[in-house]
Amino acid sequence: HAKDAGRNNYQFYASRMNEAAGERLQMENALRQALASITPGHSPFSLHFQPQISVATGAIVGLEALARWSDPVLGDIPPTRFIQIAEESGLIQPLGDWIFWETCRNIRRFRDAGIAGLRVAVNISAQQLRHENLPQLVRGVLDCYDLTPQDLELEITESTAMQNPDLTLSILNQFSDMGIVLAIDDFGTGYSSLAYLKHLPIHRLKLDRSFVKDIETDPNDAAICSATVALGHNLGLELVAEGVETGAQRDFLSRLGCDVLQGFLYSRPLPAERIIEFIADHQAAGNR
Ligand code: C2E
Ligand code: MG
Ligand code: MG
Ligand code: MG
């Protein structure tokens, strides 16, 4: 009996693992097909944009571009899932290139709609930073849409920053020398060394949403946020808080001296046409 139960458990887990592997493979194939299906007029991928608000002025100072994938069979797949699969299967290369092109195409659209001075942040993966010619690609895409490096911001996580230190430093220096703003994403959740991070040409720290969530009730989270803001400011960095959902979180973070806030309190990530409307409404409200 115990033995049978053990065997049954094993069979249960083995079949669950096969299921997971099958699902993973199905998704990788779907991702490959989705990338191959992109044409100039149509893509199963899209970008949503989430505003970043200055605490000092209340103005929208930037947007973060967030990738979306809607598959006809599998439905909407969350970016955490498909980005991970893309990273593991080498598909982040073509997907990442598409994300750059699509971001810049949209920045051009925002400029043409009369929206000036808004920087758009793009998330980049560790695998993308392994390619020495990434700065040339980015410069080429900016040129193609008649944009400047000041229009763009790049976000990398701490763990991305810690991989391939020499190459990463060299590529980030090229971006920074071009005038592209660099941010460390999900700061505080990763595994990074401040001794190494201080050598990177970064401009902003994005305080992870997990610390913001219970900032008013969990003294440890409040202490982490407070210490991170102080640390970042002492290093001359701008502090951005992610995942701001409530007015109380906003007030707490602004009291701590956070510079920029991003979260559902202001807006969920929105498609390009809706973010253009959102910006117009926000500006109109500010001028009243
Ligand atoms: P991230 O870069 O840290 O992006 C912030 C995530 O937090 C986004 O999730 C956003 O929708 C969500 N968020 C923003 N404000 C709030 C809030 O107030 N409350 C809550 N609960 N969530 C909020 P999303 O779009 O699902 O993206 C998840 C992650 O997937 C991103 O985390 C990033 O790591 C990755 N990702 C998304 N797009 C891309 C991309 O184009 N390239 C790469 N390499 N990674 C991407
Ligand atoms: Mg990000
Ligand atoms: Mg983040
Ligand atoms: Mg995240």
Short mmCIF file of C-alpha atoms and ligand atoms in Angstrom, two decimals:
data_model
loop_
_atom_site.label_atom_id
_atom_site.label_comp_id
_atom_site.label_asym_id
_atom_site.label_seq_id
_atom_site.Cartn_x
_atom_site.Cartn_y
_atom_site.Cartn_z
CA HIS A 1 0.00 0.00 0.00
CA ALA A 2 2.59 2.53 1.05
CA LYS A 3 4.68 1.29 -1.83
CA ASP A 4 1.74 1.53 -4.23
CA ALA A 5 1.00 5.01 -2.98
CA GLY A 6 4.64 5.94 -3.56
CA ARG A 7 4.53 4.54 -7.07
CA ASN A 8 1.26 6.33 -7.76
CA ASN A 9 2.74 9.55 -6.48
CA TYR A 10 5.72 9.06 -8.70
CA GLN A 11 3.51 8.38 -11.71
CA PHE A 12 1.42 11.40 -10.81
CA TYR A 13 4.48 13.67 -10.68
CA ALA A 14 6.04 12.14 -13.77
CA SER A 15 2.89 12.72 -15.78
CA ARG A 16 2.57 16.24 -14.39
CA MET A 17 6.14 16.92 -15.41
CA ASN A 18 5.53 15.58 -18.90
CA GLU A 19 2.47 17.77 -19.08
CA ALA A 20 4.48 20.81 -18.03
CA ALA A 21 7.25 19.99 -20.51
CA GLY A 22 4.66 19.45 -23.25
CA GLU A 23 3.00 22.75 -22.48
CA ARG A 24 6.36 24.49 -22.42
CA LEU A 25 7.27 23.00 -25.82
CA GLN A 26 3.86 23.91 -27.24
CA MET A 27 4.39 27.48 -26.12
CA GLU A 28 7.90 27.65 -27.53
CA ASN A 29 6.59 26.43 -30.90
CA ALA A 30 3.72 28.90 -30.80
CA LEU A 31 6.18 31.68 -29.97
CA ARG A 32 8.40 30.68 -32.89
CA GLN A 33 5.40 30.70 -35.24
CA ALA A 34 4.16 33.99 -33.85
CA LEU A 35 7.53 35.61 -34.56
CA ALA A 36 7.58 34.17 -38.07
CA SER A 37 4.07 35.51 -38.70
CA ILE A 38 5.00 39.18 -38.12
CA THR A 39 4.41 41.36 -41.16
CA PRO A 40 4.69 45.16 -41.43
CA GLY A 41 0.93 45.49 -40.95
CA HIS A 42 0.26 42.79 -38.42
CA SER A 43 1.79 41.24 -35.33
CA PRO A 44 0.46 38.93 -32.62
CA PHE A 45 2.67 40.97 -30.27
CA SER A 46 1.95 44.49 -29.15
CA LEU A 47 3.17 47.02 -26.65
CA HIS A 48 1.30 48.64 -23.83
CA PHE A 49 2.57 51.82 -22.18
CA GLN A 50 2.37 52.75 -18.51
CA PRO A 51 2.90 56.35 -17.38
CA GLN A 52 5.49 57.47 -14.84
CA ILE A 53 4.55 60.52 -12.77
CA SER A 54 6.88 63.09 -11.24
CA VAL A 55 6.20 63.57 -7.51
CA ALA A 56 7.44 67.18 -7.69
CA THR A 57 5.24 68.35 -10.56
CA GLY A 58 2.52 65.74 -10.97
CA ALA A 59 3.38 65.65 -14.68
CA ILE A 60 3.85 62.49 -16.73
CA VAL A 61 7.60 62.31 -17.29
CA GLY A 62 7.92 58.95 -18.98
CA LEU A 63 6.32 55.73 -20.12
CA GLU A 64 7.34 52.10 -19.74
CA ALA A 65 6.78 49.87 -22.76
CA LEU A 66 5.46 46.42 -21.78
CA ALA A 67 5.18 43.56 -24.25
CA ARG A 68 1.93 41.70 -24.86
CA TRP A 69 1.27 38.50 -26.80
CA SER A 70 -2.12 37.27 -27.88
CA ASP A 71 -2.08 33.85 -29.55
CA PRO A 72 -5.16 32.69 -31.52
CA VAL A 73 -5.07 29.25 -29.83
CA LEU A 74 -3.38 29.85 -26.48
CA GLY A 75 -4.96 33.24 -25.77
CA ASP A 76 -3.22 36.05 -23.88
CA ILE A 77 0.05 34.86 -22.42
CA PRO A 78 1.59 36.94 -19.62
CA PRO A 79 4.95 38.55 -20.45
CA THR A 80 6.68 36.99 -17.45
CA ARG A 81 5.94 33.61 -19.09
CA PHE A 82 6.69 34.29 -22.75
CA ILE A 83 9.74 36.44 -22.06
CA GLN A 84 11.20 33.60 -19.99
CA ILE A 85 10.53 31.08 -22.75
CA ALA A 86 11.97 33.48 -25.32
CA GLU A 87 15.09 33.83 -23.16
CA GLU A 88 15.50 30.08 -22.75
CA SER A 89 15.00 29.30 -26.42
CA GLY A 90 17.07 32.02 -28.07
CA LEU A 91 13.92 33.71 -29.38
CA ILE A 92 14.49 36.81 -27.24
CA GLN A 93 16.83 38.01 -29.97
CA PRO A 94 14.19 38.48 -32.71
CA LEU A 95 11.51 39.36 -30.14
CA GLY A 96 13.77 41.96 -28.49
CA ASP A 97 14.57 43.48 -31.88
CA TRP A 98 10.86 43.71 -32.68
CA ILE A 99 10.24 45.38 -29.29
CA PHE A 100 12.87 48.06 -30.07
CA TRP A 101 11.40 48.73 -33.51
CA GLU A 102 7.86 48.86 -32.18
CA THR A 103 8.84 51.12 -29.26
CA CYS A 104 10.55 53.61 -31.56
CA ARG A 105 7.72 53.48 -34.09
CA ASN A 106 5.39 54.43 -31.24
CA ILE A 107 7.66 57.17 -29.87
CA ARG A 108 7.52 58.68 -33.37
CA ARG A 109 3.73 58.38 -33.21
CA PHE A 110 3.66 60.15 -29.83
CA ARG A 111 5.87 62.97 -31.18
CA ASP A 112 3.66 63.31 -34.23
CA ALA A 113 0.63 63.50 -31.91
CA GLY A 114 2.30 66.52 -30.26
CA ILE A 115 3.58 64.71 -27.16
CA ALA A 116 7.03 66.11 -26.45
CA GLY A 117 9.68 65.31 -23.89
CA LEU A 118 8.37 61.93 -22.78
CA ARG A 119 11.01 59.25 -22.51
CA VAL A 120 10.00 55.66 -23.15
CA ALA A 121 11.64 52.86 -21.16
CA VAL A 122 12.21 49.42 -22.70
CA ASN A 123 12.99 46.30 -20.66
CA ILE A 124 15.97 44.33 -21.89
CA SER A 125 17.04 40.80 -21.06
CA ALA A 126 20.46 39.47 -20.20
CA GLN A 127 20.66 37.58 -23.52
CA GLN A 128 20.17 40.79 -25.47
CA LEU A 129 23.16 42.32 -23.68
CA ARG A 130 25.36 39.44 -24.83
CA HIS A 131 25.29 40.91 -28.31
CA GLU A 132 28.01 43.45 -28.74
CA ASN A 133 26.19 45.12 -31.62
CA LEU A 134 23.10 46.00 -29.53
CA PRO A 135 24.15 49.70 -29.29
CA GLN A 136 24.45 49.88 -33.10
CA LEU A 137 21.04 48.28 -33.52
CA VAL A 138 19.48 50.77 -31.08
CA ARG A 139 21.18 53.72 -32.78
CA GLY A 140 19.98 52.47 -36.18
CA VAL A 141 16.38 52.14 -35.02
CA LEU A 142 16.44 55.62 -33.41
CA ASP A 143 17.85 57.12 -36.63
CA CYS A 144 15.27 55.35 -38.71
CA TYR A 145 12.45 57.10 -36.82
CA ASP A 146 14.34 60.38 -36.54
CA LEU A 147 14.57 60.12 -32.74
CA THR A 148 17.37 60.92 -30.32
CA PRO A 149 18.91 58.74 -27.60
CA GLN A 150 17.27 61.09 -25.05
CA ASP A 151 13.92 59.68 -26.15
CA LEU A 152 14.83 56.24 -24.86
CA GLU A 153 15.49 54.58 -21.50
CA LEU A 154 16.64 51.02 -20.96
CA GLU A 155 15.74 48.89 -17.92
CA ILE A 156 17.80 45.94 -16.79
CA THR A 157 17.39 43.87 -13.64
CA GLU A 158 20.11 43.45 -11.05
CA SER A 159 20.76 39.86 -12.10
CA THR A 160 21.10 40.93 -15.73
CA ALA A 161 23.58 43.58 -14.63
CA MET A 162 25.61 40.96 -12.75
CA GLN A 163 26.02 38.62 -15.75
CA ASN A 164 29.05 38.93 -18.03
CA PRO A 165 30.35 41.93 -16.07
CA ASP A 166 32.95 43.07 -18.66
CA LEU A 167 30.68 42.95 -21.68
CA THR A 168 27.73 44.39 -19.73
CA LEU A 169 29.83 47.32 -18.51
CA SER A 170 31.14 48.01 -22.01
CA ILE A 171 27.68 47.94 -23.60
CA LEU A 172 26.08 50.02 -20.83
CA ASN A 173 28.88 52.59 -21.16
CA GLN A 174 28.17 52.88 -24.87
CA PHE A 175 24.48 53.45 -24.20
CA SER A 176 25.20 55.98 -21.49
CA ASP A 177 27.75 57.81 -23.68
CA MET A 178 25.09 58.02 -26.40
CA GLY A 179 22.78 59.75 -23.89
CA ILE A 180 20.40 56.89 -23.16
CA VAL A 181 19.09 56.80 -19.58
CA LEU A 182 19.67 53.46 -17.81
CA ALA A 183 17.55 52.08 -14.97
CA ILE A 184 17.92 49.10 -12.66
CA ASP A 185 14.54 47.35 -12.55
CA ASP A 186 13.01 45.44 -9.62
CA PHE A 187 15.70 46.86 -7.36
CA GLY A 188 16.05 45.03 -4.07
CA THR A 189 14.73 41.65 -5.22
CA GLY A 190 17.76 40.47 -7.13
CA TYR A 191 21.11 39.37 -6.11
CA SER A 192 23.61 42.06 -6.84
CA SER A 193 26.65 43.61 -5.34
CA LEU A 194 26.61 47.32 -4.64
CA ALA A 195 30.38 47.30 -5.13
CA TYR A 196 29.77 46.24 -8.73
CA LEU A 197 26.63 48.29 -9.35
CA LYS A 198 28.42 51.51 -8.36
CA HIS A 199 30.69 51.10 -11.42
CA LEU A 200 27.74 50.92 -13.81
CA PRO A 201 26.67 54.13 -15.58
CA ILE A 202 23.10 53.93 -14.28
CA HIS A 203 20.79 56.88 -13.65
CA ARG A 204 17.74 55.40 -11.95
CA LEU A 205 16.70 52.73 -9.47
CA LYS A 206 13.25 51.23 -9.72
CA LEU A 207 12.11 50.12 -6.27
CA ASP A 208 10.37 46.78 -6.67
CA ARG A 209 6.62 46.56 -6.25
CA SER A 210 6.95 43.85 -3.58
CA PHE A 211 8.32 46.45 -1.12
CA VAL A 212 5.70 49.04 -2.03
CA LYS A 213 2.73 46.70 -1.55
CA ASP A 214 2.68 46.70 2.27
CA ILE A 215 4.74 49.84 2.84
CA GLU A 216 2.20 51.32 5.26
CA THR A 217 1.73 48.20 7.38
CA ASP A 218 5.04 46.34 7.25
CA PRO A 219 7.81 48.23 9.07
CA ASN A 220 10.45 46.08 7.32
CA ASP A 221 9.19 47.08 3.89
CA ALA A 222 9.03 50.71 4.98
CA ALA A 223 12.62 50.46 6.23
CA ILE A 224 13.79 48.86 2.96
CA CYS A 225 12.10 51.57 0.89
CA SER A 226 13.46 54.34 3.06
CA ALA A 227 17.01 52.95 2.98
CA THR A 228 16.87 52.37 -0.78
CA VAL A 229 15.74 55.93 -1.46
CA ALA A 230 18.54 57.29 0.75
CA LEU A 231 21.12 54.99 -0.83
CA GLY A 232 20.05 55.86 -4.37
CA HIS A 233 20.02 59.58 -3.69
CA ASN A 234 23.45 59.41 -2.07
CA LEU A 235 24.71 57.73 -5.23
CA GLY A 236 23.15 60.51 -7.30
CA LEU A 237 20.39 58.32 -8.72
CA GLU A 238 16.75 59.04 -9.35
CA LEU A 239 14.26 56.83 -7.47
CA VAL A 240 11.21 55.37 -9.21
CA ALA A 241 8.64 53.35 -7.24
CA GLU A 242 6.76 50.56 -9.06
CA GLY A 243 3.35 49.17 -8.27
CA VAL A 244 1.82 52.23 -6.60
CA GLU A 245 -1.84 51.31 -6.21
CA THR A 246 -3.17 53.54 -3.43
CA GLY A 247 -3.11 57.18 -2.39
CA ALA A 248 -1.63 56.10 0.96
CA GLN A 249 1.30 54.39 -0.82
CA ARG A 250 1.79 57.50 -2.95
CA ASP A 251 1.87 59.74 0.13
CA PHE A 252 4.27 57.42 1.95
CA LEU A 253 6.66 57.21 -1.02
CA SER A 254 6.60 60.94 -1.64
CA ARG A 255 7.37 61.57 2.06
CA LEU A 256 10.38 59.24 1.66
CA GLY A 257 11.57 61.43 -1.20
CA CYS A 258 10.84 59.14 -4.14
CA ASP A 259 11.14 61.10 -7.38
CA VAL A 260 8.83 59.24 -9.76
CA LEU A 261 5.82 56.96 -9.24
CA GLN A 262 4.38 54.29 -11.50
CA GLY A 263 1.37 52.08 -10.85
CA PHE A 264 -2.30 51.29 -11.26
CA LEU A 265 -3.17 54.33 -9.07
CA TYR A 266 -2.31 56.46 -12.11
CA SER A 267 -2.93 54.03 -14.93
CA ARG A 268 -2.62 50.45 -16.01
CA PRO A 269 -0.41 49.85 -19.03
CA LEU A 270 -2.47 50.98 -22.05
CA PRO A 271 -2.28 50.51 -25.83
CA ALA A 272 -0.69 53.41 -27.76
CA GLU A 273 -3.94 55.10 -28.84
CA ARG A 274 -5.29 55.02 -25.28
CA ILE A 275 -2.08 56.31 -23.73
CA ILE A 276 -2.18 59.27 -26.14
CA GLU A 277 -5.70 60.06 -24.84
CA PHE A 278 -4.61 59.52 -21.25
CA ILE A 279 -1.73 61.97 -21.63
CA ALA A 280 -3.98 64.60 -23.21
CA ASP A 281 -6.56 64.22 -20.40
CA HIS A 282 -3.85 64.34 -17.72
CA GLN A 283 -2.37 67.51 -19.20
CA ALA A 284 -5.80 69.12 -19.52
CA ALA A 285 -6.54 68.29 -15.87
CA GLY A 286 -3.18 69.75 -14.83
CA ASN A 287 -3.91 73.00 -16.69
CA ARG A 288 -7.31 73.50 -15.10
P1 C2E B 1 8.56 44.99 -14.94
O1 C2E B 1 9.50 45.48 -15.99
O2 C2E B 1 8.97 45.15 -13.53
O3 C2E B 1 7.18 45.72 -15.25
C1 C2E B 1 6.27 46.11 -14.28
C2 C2E B 1 5.13 45.13 -14.16
O4 C2E B 1 4.31 45.52 -13.07
C3 C2E B 1 4.23 45.11 -15.38
O5 C2E B 1 3.72 43.78 -15.50
C4 C2E B 1 3.09 46.05 -14.95
O6 C2E B 1 1.87 45.80 -15.63
C5 C2E B 1 2.98 45.69 -13.50
N1 C2E B 1 2.41 46.78 -12.72
C6 C2E B 1 2.55 48.10 -12.91
N2 C2E B 1 1.91 48.81 -11.97
C7 C2E B 1 1.34 47.91 -11.14
C8 C2E B 1 0.51 48.03 -9.97
O7 C2E B 1 0.20 49.11 -9.48
N3 C2E B 1 0.12 46.86 -9.39
C9 C2E B 1 0.46 45.65 -9.89
N4 C2E B 1 -0.01 44.56 -9.26
N5 C2E B 1 1.23 45.50 -11.01
C10 C2E B 1 1.65 46.62 -11.61
P2 C2E B 1 3.70 43.02 -16.90
O8 C2E B 1 3.36 43.96 -18.01
O9 C2E B 1 2.87 41.81 -16.69
O10 C2E B 1 5.21 42.61 -17.08
C11 C2E B 1 5.82 41.74 -16.19
C12 C2E B 1 7.30 41.63 -16.44
O11 C2E B 1 7.56 41.04 -17.71
C13 C2E B 1 8.02 42.97 -16.48
O12 C2E B 1 8.25 43.42 -15.16
C14 C2E B 1 9.29 42.58 -17.20
O13 C2E B 1 10.17 41.92 -16.33
C15 C2E B 1 8.75 41.56 -18.21
N6 C2E B 1 8.53 42.25 -19.49
C16 C2E B 1 7.42 42.87 -19.94
N7 C2E B 1 7.62 43.39 -21.17
C17 C2E B 1 8.90 43.10 -21.50
C18 C2E B 1 9.74 43.37 -22.65
O14 C2E B 1 9.34 44.04 -23.61
N8 C2E B 1 11.01 42.88 -22.63
C19 C2E B 1 11.49 42.19 -21.55
N9 C2E B 1 12.76 41.72 -21.61
N10 C2E B 1 10.75 41.93 -20.46
C20 C2E B 1 9.48 42.38 -20.42
MG MG B 2 10.49 47.19 -16.16
MG MG B 3 10.00 46.17 -12.36
MG MG B 4 9.11 42.75 -12.44
#
